[in-house]
Amino acid sequence: MKKVFVGIDLGGTNIKIGCFDSEIRLICKTSTPTEAEMGPKVVIERIAETIEKLLRDGGFSFKDVAAVGLGCPGPARYREGIIESATNLPKFKNTPIRQMLKDRMGKPVVFENDANAACWGEYVLGAGKGVKDMVFFTLGTGIGGGIINGGKLLTGCGDNAAELGHIIVYPDGRRCNCGQRGCAEAYASASNTAKRAVEAIEAGAESSLKKTLEEKGEITSRDVYEHLKAGDEFAKEITDGTAEALAILCVNMLHTTEPQRIVFAGGMIAAGDILLDRIKDYFNEQIWSLKKETVEICFATLGEDAGIIGAAALAKQIS
Amino acid sequence: MKKVFVGIDLGGTNIKIGCFDSEIRLICKTSTPTEAEMGPKVVIERIAETIEKLLRDGGFSFKDVAAVGLGCPGPARYREGIIESATNLPKFKNTPIRQMLKDRMGKPVVFENDANAACWGEYVLGAGKGVKDMVFFTLGTGIGGGIINGGKLLTGCGDNAAELGHIIVYPDGRRCNCGQRGCAEAYASASNTAKRAVEAIEAGAESSLKKTLEEKGEITSRDVYEHLKAGDEFAKEITDGTAEALAILCVNMLHTTEPQRIVFAGGMIAAGDILLDRIKDYFNEQIWSLKKETVEICFATLGEDAGIIGAAALAKQIS
């Protein structure tokens, strides 16, 4: 009786795993450190053991698993199931991760970009419900992206479409980890929003965040929007910088794949309506006047489980 | 015996019409002024009469026509067959142009964005042969775009995807006709390349083009690249500005739909390898280092017939 779908979100720091029923309702979930430095064999073994324990705790066993979905950051050769080289998984070189997991589990495994998996999760069960064309951004350490076109994930000629954080919004702008200059990610990810605040304060900007930086030695995006909510003008400027870069992304995606809905996810959206309203304001300021655009810009609804939900939903598709 | 496919490219100034056989080989073609100010009924009648004459001259008649493809600038409600309002067809308000043409011709009519039609032409019979994922830009008065994803035209939720000339490449930059600031079109279309040259010369730039402007009262993009080829440094700077904006478009499209090939068409490509090489140089300078990109950047091969060829090829699909 195969009725369980497993969704895995393999990150550089943690691995999230969830078991889902055939309606992709969560049965149970867990998280374990990746310890990527141990290399792929050890990590795969830990994933399998963690799934085994999770199933056992939920009253299931391996034989109940119909298929497994694995999400992992790009770039990778997803259709071939291979991690060629990943910034945050340095020992995974030319690793046939899908086959390794399939061999260990004895189950079909679907391998997908982590942001695409989260996008698919939001599309089938979250903020994307009811539309066929959607664009998804997840604002975390970086900015991941996903595109749904006519009800399908858009994957591109080499499986690395929708790396939307690396759209250049400010040519010759801030240097991004990817090597480019002026990527959206270099301005508007949660990490870079905080980083821009630190840099400006160190350069002499006045803000109530200055004390936070002195006390904690760092600033997080959460600090930025908490000080924004408390009325700090500088925190508002930093958030405006994030909102403006995201609004340009929205304009550019509208003119590219023309989604009906644009969904933002990730740590940064905890900033709430202040951020969302600023994105919409900038979008409305900047968008063309040739026709009235009706794209909806909104926040994701599945929270941090979107990745495992989406991976499980993709697993259901191949089973 | 239905064996002729008609392709129509309806522009603000001229209407191009071609008759094609079932392999989409050109039988005969013609061009006639649009005279858009006469309104849709008169224009439709002229299109039908022109097709009739063209068929007659080629030894055919209406009864030989299997289907008709009509390309027209956006934005429009293509799937519904309606021009809502078009900048260069001011009297075409809420015009059910597909139905009108269908009624007059008694044939199936497919209605598509003009750049999408040209993109489809290049995809099936020109520079896009052999790939399944392609991005197309046509550099004329404006910049039109088309996206082939998995062998299909990407049309978006409201039929106006791939308005790629209106991707913002320089926020707060030059004002575009569409109402936005910093669109690629405002820098890199043939018209705006020439316009940037005129503006800079009027502001005091030194160039051999100055004499051209004084003598002709205007500068065309052809003047710019002719002076570039003759060694004018200023003409090189202007062309570099065009190439850089186009290279940013290429980077952004690679991270969005990940094409295998990017094809440039339109009047501007007569500049030849000097332009193409500069686009590739800037692309290679700006693209990320996370993985080696293998996208091919090239020029279109069908020339100005791409629009009617593509429209006829789309007509073949519905017949």
XYZ file of C-alpha atoms in Angstrom:
638
model
C 0.000 0.000 0.000
C 1.966 2.922 -1.307
C 0.475 6.134 -0.091
C 3.233 8.293 1.299
C 5.071 10.976 -0.677
C 8.344 12.244 0.751
C 9.493 15.810 0.149
C 13.108 16.803 0.815
C 14.583 20.305 0.874
C 18.369 19.923 0.825
C 20.074 23.166 1.866
C 23.654 24.022 2.719
C 22.878 24.163 6.453
C 19.801 22.013 7.044
C 17.840 19.242 5.377
C 14.068 19.470 5.801
C 12.046 16.315 5.243
C 8.289 15.835 5.220
C 5.958 12.873 4.691
C 2.678 13.594 2.935
C -0.457 11.661 2.069
C -1.821 11.351 -1.454
C -3.562 14.716 -1.109
C -0.171 16.222 -0.148
C -1.356 16.843 3.386
C 1.504 16.835 5.888
C 1.726 13.686 8.004
C 4.958 14.485 9.792
C 8.159 16.437 9.225
C 11.624 16.925 10.633
C 14.876 18.781 10.068
C 18.480 17.652 10.398
C 21.819 19.425 9.884
C 23.236 18.876 6.389
C 26.874 18.576 7.458
C 27.710 18.924 3.797
C 31.429 18.652 4.541
C 30.919 14.905 5.144
C 30.310 14.466 1.403
C 27.403 13.046 -0.591
C 27.489 9.398 0.578
C 27.199 10.310 4.252
C 24.551 12.939 3.550
C 22.440 10.538 1.434
C 22.690 7.915 4.166
C 21.564 10.426 6.782
C 18.635 11.498 4.577
C 17.541 7.860 4.198
C 17.872 7.137 7.914
C 16.006 10.310 8.812
C 13.180 9.364 6.457
C 13.099 5.850 7.934
C 12.801 7.188 11.470
C 10.226 9.780 10.432
C 8.099 7.116 8.745
C 8.417 4.820 11.757
C 7.344 7.591 14.129
C 4.328 8.187 11.899
C 3.403 4.483 11.837
C 4.710 3.853 8.311
C 7.677 2.138 6.698
C 9.688 2.434 3.464
C 7.210 0.163 1.698
C 4.497 2.806 2.121
C 6.481 5.359 0.149
C 5.289 5.869 -3.427
C 7.917 8.387 -4.537
C 10.409 10.949 -3.295
C 10.927 14.573 -4.315
C 14.270 16.262 -3.737
C 14.798 20.021 -3.971
C 18.294 21.459 -4.084
C 19.809 24.878 -4.951
C 20.997 25.538 -8.516
C 22.659 25.521 -10.844
C 22.467 21.748 -11.374
C 21.644 19.293 -14.159
C 18.231 18.461 -12.738
C 16.912 16.348 -15.608
C 20.053 14.193 -15.440
C 19.918 14.142 -11.634
C 23.402 15.548 -11.170
C 24.856 18.235 -8.903
C 27.841 19.451 -10.897
C 29.143 21.960 -8.366
C 27.115 23.786 -5.733
C 28.292 26.831 -3.808
C 26.879 25.612 -0.521
C 27.575 21.874 -1.012
C 31.296 22.062 -1.855
C 31.981 18.305 -1.672
C 29.152 17.481 -4.097
C 31.132 17.489 -7.360
C 29.506 15.744 -10.331
C 27.336 13.885 -7.836
C 24.580 11.696 -9.369
C 22.411 12.502 -6.367
C 19.102 11.333 -7.822
C 20.462 7.882 -8.666
C 22.208 7.597 -5.280
C 19.014 8.395 -3.414
C 16.984 6.130 -5.698
C 19.407 3.237 -5.100
C 19.355 3.748 -1.333
C 15.566 4.183 -1.104
C 14.424 1.809 -3.837
C 11.869 4.423 -4.881
C 11.395 6.799 -7.811
C 13.057 10.136 -7.095
C 12.317 13.466 -8.790
C 15.062 16.081 -8.550
C 14.283 19.779 -8.897
C 15.658 23.212 -8.112
C 14.707 24.128 -4.530
C 13.013 27.384 -5.495
C 11.133 25.609 -8.313
C 9.943 23.020 -5.767
C 8.723 25.758 -3.407
C 7.117 27.528 -6.375
C 5.293 24.315 -7.304
C 4.145 23.931 -3.698
C 2.686 27.436 -3.640
C 1.187 26.876 -7.085
C -0.719 23.695 -6.252
C -1.593 24.334 -2.598
C -0.738 27.909 -1.662
C -0.804 31.459 -3.022
C -0.889 30.290 -6.654
C -4.180 28.448 -6.474
C -6.601 29.338 -9.264
C -4.121 30.717 -11.793
C -2.160 29.058 -14.606
C 0.630 31.627 -14.967
C 2.617 32.627 -11.909
C 6.024 33.956 -10.962
C 7.543 33.131 -7.589
C 10.396 34.761 -5.681
C 11.819 33.506 -2.404
C 13.720 36.159 -0.462
C 16.231 34.496 1.838
C 20.020 34.485 1.875
C 19.684 34.790 -1.881
C 16.675 35.223 -4.156
C 15.349 32.057 -5.746
C 12.767 32.076 -8.486
C 10.192 29.898 -10.164
C 7.954 30.376 -13.199
C 4.678 28.585 -13.857
C 3.646 28.912 -17.491
C 0.324 27.447 -18.562
C 0.221 25.270 -15.443
C 3.737 23.889 -15.850
C 7.117 24.685 -14.323
C 9.253 26.468 -16.886
C 12.631 24.717 -16.824
C 14.620 26.061 -19.794
C 17.002 24.338 -22.159
C 19.440 23.253 -19.431
C 17.173 23.017 -16.353
C 18.333 26.343 -14.944
C 15.602 28.729 -15.995
C 14.069 31.077 -13.422
C 17.286 32.031 -11.648
C 15.379 35.249 -11.135
C 17.561 36.628 -8.350
C 20.283 37.082 -10.940
C 18.299 39.340 -13.221
C 20.382 42.509 -13.442
C 18.326 45.436 -12.159
C 21.119 47.984 -11.620
C 23.899 47.602 -14.237
C 27.346 48.192 -12.705
C 25.702 47.999 -9.288
C 26.549 45.942 -6.191
C 28.634 42.831 -6.726
C 26.607 39.606 -6.345
C 27.976 36.266 -5.086
C 27.318 34.889 -8.579
C 29.977 37.122 -10.113
C 27.614 39.580 -11.797
C 27.016 43.183 -10.820
C 23.643 44.679 -9.966
C 21.626 41.466 -9.535
C 18.275 41.827 -7.757
C 19.663 39.431 -5.140
C 22.497 41.858 -4.298
C 19.868 44.379 -3.132
C 16.657 42.691 -2.145
C 17.363 39.306 -0.549
C 16.867 39.232 3.234
C 20.638 39.003 3.733
C 21.488 41.841 1.377
C 18.761 44.070 2.775
C 20.471 43.702 6.175
C 23.910 44.051 4.615
C 22.997 47.326 2.910
C 21.856 48.629 6.302
C 25.151 47.644 7.966
C 27.213 49.222 5.196
C 25.294 52.490 5.346
C 25.510 52.694 9.135
C 29.228 51.994 9.011
C 29.461 54.788 6.442
C 27.810 57.151 8.933
C 24.037 56.856 8.397
C 21.928 57.822 11.425
C 19.449 55.215 12.610
C 18.084 53.511 15.682
C 19.625 50.377 14.098
C 23.077 51.717 14.968
C 22.643 50.646 18.602
C 21.488 47.173 17.484
C 24.593 46.827 15.352
C 26.824 47.934 18.230
C 25.171 45.561 20.680
C 24.755 42.455 18.512
C 27.609 43.017 16.082
C 25.172 42.391 13.228
C 21.818 43.388 11.781
C 19.212 41.025 10.343
C 16.407 41.818 7.930
C 14.065 41.288 10.900
C 15.873 44.098 12.745
C 15.406 46.350 9.715
C 11.647 45.950 9.504
C 11.180 46.042 13.285
C 12.905 49.420 13.355
C 10.891 50.432 10.293
C 7.670 49.616 12.151
C 8.960 51.630 15.119
C 9.309 54.635 12.811
C 13.029 54.702 11.965
C 13.440 56.738 8.762
C 16.669 54.991 7.721
C 15.062 51.544 8.061
C 12.330 52.836 5.745
C 14.909 53.909 3.164
C 16.606 50.500 3.259
C 13.233 48.744 2.860
C 12.370 51.102 0.008
C 15.566 49.989 -1.727
C 14.436 46.377 -1.410
C 10.906 47.176 -2.588
C 12.152 49.135 -5.598
C 14.444 46.335 -6.810
C 11.587 43.847 -6.388
C 9.163 46.131 -8.246
C 11.580 46.304 -11.202
C 11.681 42.488 -11.158
C 7.876 42.470 -11.244
C 7.744 44.878 -14.205
C 10.343 42.838 -16.071
C 8.619 39.511 -15.404
C 5.283 40.961 -16.512
C 6.857 41.887 -19.864
C 8.542 38.483 -20.142
C 6.240 35.603 -19.137
C 3.189 37.750 -18.252
C 2.047 36.030 -15.059
C -1.394 36.546 -13.596
C 0.052 36.457 -10.086
C 3.482 37.256 -8.617
C 4.181 35.584 -5.263
C 6.908 36.562 -2.794
C 8.088 34.077 -0.170
C 10.983 33.651 2.248
C 12.195 35.261 5.466
C 11.877 38.775 4.118
C 8.070 38.675 3.805
C 7.736 38.703 7.604
C 8.103 42.470 7.071
C 4.416 42.283 6.154
C 2.173 44.787 4.426
C 4.658 47.651 4.744
C 6.947 45.835 2.313
C 4.167 44.523 0.076
C 2.550 47.947 -0.223
C 5.881 49.565 -1.127
C 6.484 46.937 -3.839
C 3.021 47.626 -5.275
C 3.556 51.404 -5.100
C 6.832 51.221 -7.017
C 5.328 48.757 -9.489
C 2.419 51.098 -10.207
C 4.798 54.044 -10.562
C 7.057 52.248 -13.002
C 4.776 50.086 -15.127
C 3.882 51.183 -18.655
C 0.693 53.023 -19.532
C -0.012 51.138 -22.795
C -2.594 49.034 -21.016
C -3.878 48.640 -17.504
C -2.103 45.732 -15.871
C -4.064 43.465 -13.582
C -1.267 41.271 -12.218
C -1.735 40.429 -8.540
C 1.319 40.855 -6.319
C 1.022 38.935 -3.058
C 2.831 36.974 -0.374
C 3.171 33.190 -0.164
C 0.926 31.292 2.241
C 2.727 27.989 2.917
C 5.590 29.419 4.981
C 8.858 27.508 5.202
C 7.192 24.189 4.362
C 6.657 25.246 0.726
C 9.848 23.458 -0.341
C 8.952 20.046 1.096
C 5.307 20.392 0.059
C 6.338 21.209 -3.503
C 8.916 18.399 -3.619
C 6.267 15.914 -2.436
C 3.757 17.275 -4.968
C 6.344 16.813 -7.733
C 6.952 13.259 -6.461
C 3.232 12.585 -6.789
C 3.427 13.628 -10.446
C 5.978 10.922 -11.291
C 4.359 8.102 -9.304
C -7.616 22.161 -53.552
C -6.485 24.186 -50.542
C -2.775 24.626 -50.595
C -2.000 28.279 -50.066
C -1.256 29.867 -46.700
C -1.441 33.640 -46.455
C 0.775 35.582 -44.049
C -0.037 39.213 -43.217
C 2.135 41.674 -41.303
C -0.067 44.643 -40.399
C 2.050 47.630 -39.389
C 1.225 51.260 -38.755
C 2.729 52.338 -42.102
C 2.621 49.310 -44.399
C 0.864 45.985 -44.733
C 3.015 43.149 -46.031
C 1.279 40.128 -47.492
C 2.753 36.851 -48.693
C 1.312 33.662 -50.196
C 3.066 30.431 -49.277
C 2.801 26.784 -50.237
C 2.278 23.978 -47.716
C 6.025 23.892 -46.988
C 5.814 27.638 -46.241
C 7.863 28.446 -49.324
C 7.105 31.911 -50.672
C 4.963 31.913 -53.819
C 4.501 35.668 -54.115
C 4.374 38.735 -51.903
C 3.435 42.391 -51.937
C 3.211 45.468 -49.771
C 0.587 48.185 -49.553
C 0.239 51.334 -47.420
C -1.851 50.765 -44.291
C -3.620 54.127 -44.341
C -4.720 53.313 -40.828
C -6.591 56.592 -40.581
C -9.264 55.120 -42.883
C -10.316 52.797 -40.052
C -10.600 49.015 -39.758
C -13.353 48.340 -42.356
C -11.476 50.058 -45.166
C -8.165 48.475 -44.131
C -9.673 44.967 -43.967
C -11.249 45.466 -47.390
C -7.902 46.586 -48.819
C -6.139 43.564 -47.257
C -8.704 41.207 -48.842
C -8.477 42.885 -52.253
C -4.690 42.857 -52.135
C -4.706 39.138 -51.305
C -7.145 38.507 -54.141
C -4.955 40.302 -56.655
C -1.814 38.639 -55.318
C -3.421 35.200 -55.645
C -4.648 35.990 -59.143
C -1.188 37.128 -60.232
C 0.197 33.857 -58.884
C -2.410 31.770 -60.706
C -4.532 31.064 -57.639
C -7.850 32.184 -56.198
C -9.481 32.519 -52.779
C -10.606 28.889 -52.918
C -6.962 27.766 -52.854
C -6.363 29.421 -49.495
C -6.311 27.024 -46.530
C -5.824 29.579 -43.739
C -4.631 33.091 -43.007
C -2.154 34.330 -40.377
C -2.268 37.954 -39.233
C 0.514 39.598 -37.221
C -0.075 42.944 -35.549
C 1.771 45.006 -32.891
C 0.780 44.624 -29.237
C -0.676 44.946 -26.789
C -3.836 43.245 -28.035
C -6.228 40.460 -26.978
C -4.837 37.999 -29.482
C -6.702 34.877 -28.328
C -9.984 36.804 -28.547
C -8.940 38.346 -31.865
C -9.384 41.920 -30.700
C -7.276 45.071 -31.053
C -8.263 47.088 -28.000
C -6.168 50.161 -28.721
C -2.946 50.291 -30.702
C -0.505 53.190 -30.679
C 0.053 53.048 -34.434
C -3.506 52.101 -35.446
C -5.425 54.855 -33.660
C -8.821 54.174 -35.267
C -8.740 50.487 -34.330
C -10.592 50.654 -31.007
C -12.021 47.377 -29.691
C -11.814 46.063 -33.226
C -12.666 42.341 -33.635
C -10.126 42.163 -36.433
C -9.855 38.380 -36.613
C -13.600 37.929 -37.042
C -13.781 40.772 -39.580
C -11.026 39.234 -41.689
C -12.512 35.753 -41.309
C -15.939 36.995 -42.437
C -14.472 38.802 -45.446
C -12.176 35.927 -46.477
C -14.318 32.950 -45.471
C -11.156 31.285 -44.151
C -9.758 30.433 -40.711
C -7.626 33.293 -39.388
C -4.969 33.109 -36.669
C -4.098 36.407 -34.973
C -0.761 36.917 -33.255
C 1.602 39.601 -32.023
C 3.782 40.723 -34.958
C 7.063 40.031 -33.162
C 5.766 36.628 -32.055
C 4.902 35.856 -35.669
C 8.400 36.854 -36.826
C 9.865 34.837 -33.939
C 7.860 31.798 -35.044
C 9.082 32.302 -38.619
C 12.729 32.366 -37.514
C 12.075 29.406 -35.219
C 10.618 27.094 -37.852
C 12.552 28.219 -40.928
C 15.359 30.580 -39.933
C 17.944 31.169 -37.204
C 16.069 29.089 -34.646
C 16.223 25.792 -36.496
C 17.391 22.882 -34.375
C 16.622 24.294 -30.922
C 13.529 24.093 -28.724
C 14.161 27.146 -26.520
C 14.815 30.476 -28.170
C 14.483 34.177 -27.476
C 13.949 36.622 -30.306
C 14.393 40.392 -30.452
C 13.537 42.581 -33.410
C 15.316 45.937 -33.401
C 13.321 48.438 -35.427
C 11.439 51.577 -34.446
C 10.852 49.747 -31.174
C 12.085 46.413 -29.864
C 9.697 43.501 -30.248
C 10.249 40.161 -28.601
C 9.282 36.529 -28.804
C 9.973 33.517 -26.614
C 9.936 29.893 -27.734
C 9.750 27.566 -24.753
C 9.881 23.828 -25.369
C 8.993 24.355 -29.026
C 5.997 26.589 -28.349
C 5.384 30.319 -28.389
C 5.102 31.585 -24.834
C 2.004 33.769 -24.750
C 1.326 34.563 -21.076
C -1.919 34.893 -19.171
C -3.261 37.733 -21.315
C -1.518 37.136 -24.672
C 1.026 39.892 -24.099
C 4.075 38.007 -22.886
C 7.469 38.720 -24.464
C 7.113 42.489 -24.706
C 10.862 42.264 -24.222
C 11.690 45.776 -25.412
C 10.008 47.050 -22.266
C 12.244 45.207 -19.853
C 13.760 47.944 -17.707
C 17.537 47.833 -18.069
C 18.416 51.264 -16.655
C 16.021 52.276 -13.838
C 15.218 56.002 -13.950
C 16.795 56.093 -17.409
C 15.515 57.416 -20.730
C 11.765 57.813 -21.098
C 10.203 55.182 -23.376
C 7.095 55.680 -25.548
C 5.351 53.132 -23.339
C 5.476 55.422 -20.327
C 8.221 53.592 -18.447
C 11.752 54.803 -17.858
C 14.893 52.909 -18.827
C 13.353 50.315 -21.177
C 15.773 48.463 -23.438
C 13.828 49.935 -26.358
C 14.641 53.483 -25.241
C 18.345 52.708 -25.850
C 18.787 49.898 -28.303
C 16.083 50.009 -30.967
C 17.278 51.238 -34.355
C 15.360 54.500 -33.881
C 16.656 55.152 -30.384
C 20.220 54.317 -31.335
C 19.989 57.065 -33.930
C 18.144 59.360 -31.514
C 20.853 58.998 -28.870
C 23.401 60.002 -31.498
C 21.405 63.107 -32.470
C 20.946 64.140 -28.845
C 24.636 63.761 -28.047
C 25.709 65.714 -31.149
C 23.231 68.471 -30.344
C 24.748 68.516 -26.850
C 28.205 69.060 -28.381
C 29.681 65.618 -29.083
C 32.331 65.553 -31.802
C 31.748 63.125 -34.641
C 31.823 62.752 -38.395
C 28.066 62.238 -38.004
C 27.691 65.938 -37.219
C 27.989 66.792 -40.901
C 25.389 64.132 -41.798
C 22.985 65.645 -39.295
C 23.556 69.142 -40.658
C 23.085 68.025 -44.249
C 20.153 65.618 -43.868
C 18.550 67.114 -40.769
C 18.449 63.615 -39.273
C 20.569 60.561 -38.514
C 19.507 56.943 -39.024
C 20.914 53.844 -37.387
C 22.441 53.052 -40.779
C 24.374 56.343 -40.628
C 25.638 55.397 -37.181
C 27.115 52.074 -38.205
C 28.428 53.387 -41.513
C 30.397 56.025 -39.616
C 31.410 53.373 -37.097
C 32.818 51.256 -39.911
C 34.643 54.328 -41.225
C 36.355 54.647 -37.831
C 34.327 57.360 -36.058
C 34.925 56.994 -32.301
C 31.616 58.590 -31.317
C 29.655 56.204 -33.565
C 31.452 53.379 -31.739
C 30.350 54.751 -28.353
C 26.737 54.997 -29.501
C 26.851 51.422 -30.847
C 28.455 50.268 -27.597
C 25.489 51.752 -25.727
C 23.146 49.703 -27.912
C 25.232 46.548 -27.482
C 25.422 46.927 -23.708
C 21.645 47.311 -23.290
C 21.123 44.257 -25.529
C 23.707 42.257 -23.575
C 21.856 42.998 -20.323
C 18.675 41.768 -22.017
C 20.522 38.568 -22.979
C 21.771 38.000 -19.396
C 18.300 38.605 -18.008
C 16.598 36.315 -20.503
C 19.151 33.584 -19.821
C 18.228 33.717 -16.126
C 14.505 33.796 -16.936
C 13.545 31.328 -19.674
C 17.071 29.960 -20.319
C 17.079 29.815 -24.132
C 19.605 27.815 -26.086
C 19.728 30.521 -28.740
C 19.089 34.277 -28.720
C 18.271 35.749 -32.129
C 18.382 39.427 -33.073
C 16.461 40.691 -36.092
C 15.326 44.001 -37.578
C 16.900 46.970 -39.294
C 19.603 47.356 -36.672
C 21.335 44.054 -37.483
C 22.549 45.460 -40.803
C 25.345 46.844 -38.599
C 26.770 43.326 -38.890
C 29.474 41.602 -36.904
C 30.700 44.791 -35.242
C 27.406 44.978 -33.352
C 27.095 41.227 -32.780
C 30.643 40.962 -31.440
C 30.089 43.881 -29.043
C 26.890 42.261 -27.714
C 28.786 39.005 -27.122
C 31.685 40.855 -25.467
C 29.400 42.646 -23.018
C 27.446 39.461 -22.393
C 30.630 37.563 -21.532
C 31.798 40.399 -19.273
C 28.536 40.558 -17.369
C 27.322 36.974 -17.123
C 27.704 35.073 -13.848
C 30.584 32.698 -13.143
C 28.485 30.015 -11.371
C 28.517 27.935 -14.515
C 29.765 28.298 -18.046
C 26.940 29.452 -20.267
C 26.654 28.058 -23.757
C 23.827 30.183 -25.132
C 24.328 31.130 -28.787
C 23.760 34.763 -29.678
C 23.194 35.294 -33.401
C 21.396 37.283 -36.072
C 18.167 36.324 -37.819
C 18.350 34.866 -41.314
C 14.921 35.498 -42.882
C 15.234 39.267 -43.237
C 12.114 41.396 -43.383
C 9.956 38.495 -44.598
C 10.113 36.812 -41.163
C 6.768 38.335 -40.157
C 4.779 37.060 -43.147
C 6.593 33.703 -43.109
C 5.798 33.244 -39.416
C 2.180 34.343 -39.851
C 1.755 31.813 -42.687
C 3.445 29.093 -40.598
C 1.028 29.842 -37.728
C -1.861 29.657 -40.221
C -0.647 26.208 -41.260
C -0.867 25.117 -37.615
C -4.590 25.887 -37.397
C -5.585 24.465 -40.769
